[in-house]
XYZ file of N, CA, C and O in Angstrom:
276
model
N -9.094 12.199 71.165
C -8.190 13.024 71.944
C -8.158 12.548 73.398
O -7.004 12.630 73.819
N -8.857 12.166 74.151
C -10.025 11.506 75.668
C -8.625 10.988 75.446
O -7.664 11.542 75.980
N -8.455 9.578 74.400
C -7.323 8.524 74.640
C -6.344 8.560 75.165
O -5.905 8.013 76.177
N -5.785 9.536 74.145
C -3.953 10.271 73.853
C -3.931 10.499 74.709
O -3.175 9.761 75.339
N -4.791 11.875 75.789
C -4.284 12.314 77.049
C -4.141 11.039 77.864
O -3.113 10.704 78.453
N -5.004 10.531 77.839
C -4.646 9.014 79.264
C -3.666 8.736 79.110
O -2.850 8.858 80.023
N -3.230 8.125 77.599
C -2.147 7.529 77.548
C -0.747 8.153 77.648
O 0.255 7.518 77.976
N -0.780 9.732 77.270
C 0.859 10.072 76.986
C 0.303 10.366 78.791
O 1.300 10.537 79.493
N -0.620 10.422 79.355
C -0.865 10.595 81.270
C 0.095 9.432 81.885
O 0.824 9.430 82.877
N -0.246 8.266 80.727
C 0.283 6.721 82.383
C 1.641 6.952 81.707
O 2.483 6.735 82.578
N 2.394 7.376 80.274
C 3.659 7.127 79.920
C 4.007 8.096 80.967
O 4.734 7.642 81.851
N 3.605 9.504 81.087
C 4.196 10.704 82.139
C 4.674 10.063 83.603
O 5.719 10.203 84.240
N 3.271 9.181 83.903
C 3.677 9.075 85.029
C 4.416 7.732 85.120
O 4.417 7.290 86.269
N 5.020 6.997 84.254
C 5.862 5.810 84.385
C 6.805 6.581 84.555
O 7.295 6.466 85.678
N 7.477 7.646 83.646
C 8.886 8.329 83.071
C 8.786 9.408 84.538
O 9.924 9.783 84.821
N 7.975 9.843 85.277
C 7.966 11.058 86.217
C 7.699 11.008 87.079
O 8.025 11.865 87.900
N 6.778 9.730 87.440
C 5.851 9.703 88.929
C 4.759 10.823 88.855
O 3.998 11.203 87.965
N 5.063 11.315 90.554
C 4.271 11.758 90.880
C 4.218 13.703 90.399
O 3.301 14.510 90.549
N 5.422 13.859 89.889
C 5.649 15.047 89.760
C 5.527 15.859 88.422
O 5.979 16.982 88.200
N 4.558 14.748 87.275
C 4.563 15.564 86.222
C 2.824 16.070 86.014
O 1.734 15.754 86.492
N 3.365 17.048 84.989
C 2.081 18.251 85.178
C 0.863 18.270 84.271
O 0.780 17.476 83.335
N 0.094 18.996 84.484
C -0.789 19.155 83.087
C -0.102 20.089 81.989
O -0.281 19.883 80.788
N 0.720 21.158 82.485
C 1.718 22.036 81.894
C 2.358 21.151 80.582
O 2.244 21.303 79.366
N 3.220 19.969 81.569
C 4.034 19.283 80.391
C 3.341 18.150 79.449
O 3.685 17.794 78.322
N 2.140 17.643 80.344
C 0.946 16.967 79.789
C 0.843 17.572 78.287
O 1.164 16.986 77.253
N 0.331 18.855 78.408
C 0.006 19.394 77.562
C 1.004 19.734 76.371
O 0.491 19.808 75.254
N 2.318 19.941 76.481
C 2.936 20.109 75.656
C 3.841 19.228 75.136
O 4.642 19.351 74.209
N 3.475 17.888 76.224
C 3.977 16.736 75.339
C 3.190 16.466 74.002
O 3.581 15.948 72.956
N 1.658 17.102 74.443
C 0.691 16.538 73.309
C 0.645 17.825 72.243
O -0.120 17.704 71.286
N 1.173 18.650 72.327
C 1.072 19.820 71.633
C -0.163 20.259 71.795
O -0.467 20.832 70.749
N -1.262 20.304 72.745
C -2.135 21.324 73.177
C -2.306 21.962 74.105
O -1.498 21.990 75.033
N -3.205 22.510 74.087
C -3.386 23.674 75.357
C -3.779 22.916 76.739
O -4.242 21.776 76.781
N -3.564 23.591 77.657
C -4.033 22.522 79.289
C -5.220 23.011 78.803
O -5.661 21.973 78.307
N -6.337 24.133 78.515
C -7.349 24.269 77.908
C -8.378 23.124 77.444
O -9.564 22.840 77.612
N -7.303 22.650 76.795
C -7.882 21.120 75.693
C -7.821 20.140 76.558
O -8.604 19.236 76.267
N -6.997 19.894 77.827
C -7.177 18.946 78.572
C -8.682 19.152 79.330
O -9.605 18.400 79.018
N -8.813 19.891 80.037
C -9.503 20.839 81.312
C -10.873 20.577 80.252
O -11.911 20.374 80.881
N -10.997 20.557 78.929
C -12.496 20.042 78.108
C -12.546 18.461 78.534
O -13.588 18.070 79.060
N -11.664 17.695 78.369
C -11.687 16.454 78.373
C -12.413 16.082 80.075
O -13.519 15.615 80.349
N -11.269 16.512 80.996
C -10.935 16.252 82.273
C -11.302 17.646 83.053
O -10.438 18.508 83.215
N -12.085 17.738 83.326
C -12.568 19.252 84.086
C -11.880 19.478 85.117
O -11.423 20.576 85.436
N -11.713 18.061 85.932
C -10.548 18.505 86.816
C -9.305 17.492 87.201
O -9.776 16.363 87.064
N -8.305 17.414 87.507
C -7.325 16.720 87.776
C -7.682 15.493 88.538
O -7.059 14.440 88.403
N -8.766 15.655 89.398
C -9.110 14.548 89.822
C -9.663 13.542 88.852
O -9.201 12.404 88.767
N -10.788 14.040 88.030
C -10.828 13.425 86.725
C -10.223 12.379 86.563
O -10.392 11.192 86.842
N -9.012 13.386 85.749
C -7.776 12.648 84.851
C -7.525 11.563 85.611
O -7.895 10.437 85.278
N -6.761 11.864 86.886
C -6.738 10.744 87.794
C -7.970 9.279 87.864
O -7.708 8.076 87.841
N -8.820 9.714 87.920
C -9.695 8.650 88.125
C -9.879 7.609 86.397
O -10.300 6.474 86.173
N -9.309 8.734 85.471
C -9.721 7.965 84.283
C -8.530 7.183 83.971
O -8.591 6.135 83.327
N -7.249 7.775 84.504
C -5.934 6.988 84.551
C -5.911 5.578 85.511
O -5.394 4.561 85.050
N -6.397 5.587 86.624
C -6.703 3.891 87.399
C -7.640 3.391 86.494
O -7.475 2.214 86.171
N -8.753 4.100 85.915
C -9.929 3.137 85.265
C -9.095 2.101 83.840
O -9.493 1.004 83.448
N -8.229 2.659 83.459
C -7.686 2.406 82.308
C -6.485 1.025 82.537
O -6.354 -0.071 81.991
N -5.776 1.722 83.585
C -4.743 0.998 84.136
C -5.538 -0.620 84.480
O -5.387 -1.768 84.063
N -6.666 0.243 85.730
C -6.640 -1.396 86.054
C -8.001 -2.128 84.996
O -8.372 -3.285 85.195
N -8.498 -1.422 84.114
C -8.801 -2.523 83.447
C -8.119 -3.194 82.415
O -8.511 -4.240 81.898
N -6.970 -2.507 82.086
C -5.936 -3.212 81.471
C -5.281 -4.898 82.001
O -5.068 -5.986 81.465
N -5.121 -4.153 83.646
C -4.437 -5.402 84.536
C -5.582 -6.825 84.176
O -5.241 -7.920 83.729
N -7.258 -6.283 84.606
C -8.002 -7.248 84.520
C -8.078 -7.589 83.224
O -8.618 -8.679 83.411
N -8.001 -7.543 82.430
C -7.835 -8.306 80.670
C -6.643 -9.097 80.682
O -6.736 -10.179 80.103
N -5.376 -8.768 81.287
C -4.396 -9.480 81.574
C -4.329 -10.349 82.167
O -3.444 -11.198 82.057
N -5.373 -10.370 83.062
C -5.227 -11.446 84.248
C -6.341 -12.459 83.655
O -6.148 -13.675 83.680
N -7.601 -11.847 83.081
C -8.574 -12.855 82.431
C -7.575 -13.539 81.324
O -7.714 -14.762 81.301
N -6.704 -13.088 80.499
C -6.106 -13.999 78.948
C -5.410 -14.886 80.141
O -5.825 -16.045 80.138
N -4.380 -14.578 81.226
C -3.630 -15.335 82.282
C -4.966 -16.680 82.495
O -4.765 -17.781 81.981
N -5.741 -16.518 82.967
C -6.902 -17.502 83.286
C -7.548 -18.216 82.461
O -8.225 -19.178 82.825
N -7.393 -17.742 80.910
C -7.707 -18.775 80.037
C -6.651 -20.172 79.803
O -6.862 -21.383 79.749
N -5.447 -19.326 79.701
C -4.633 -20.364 79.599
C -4.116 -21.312 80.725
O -3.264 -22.155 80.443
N -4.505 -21.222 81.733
C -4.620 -22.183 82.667
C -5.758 -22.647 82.962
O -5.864 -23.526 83.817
């Protein structure tokens, strides 16, 4: 569940920026902000687990980029 929220989190904020919620978070995923707030106790959280994700994504990208050169 940890996952899904990150992920339908970075699709929210590609499609919304800065202005989407745990409200719609939540009912994109069909659960309760409840079920988030277990995961992510607090918004800052979420936030911090959304860059951790992002940029270790970038760095795997950039390491396969560095193999092939």
């Amino acid at each position: 569940m940890r996952d899904r929220i990150i992920s339908e989190s970075i699709e929210s904020l590609r499609k919304e920026g800065l202005r989407f919620s745990v409200d719609t978070l939540a009912e994109r995923l069909n659960i309760s902000k409840k079920t988030i707030y277990k995961y992510f106790p607090t918004k800052e959280a979420l936030a911090f687990a959304l860059y951790q994700r992002y940029y270790a994504n970038i760095k795997a990208q950039v390491d396969q980029l560095m193999t092939i050169c």
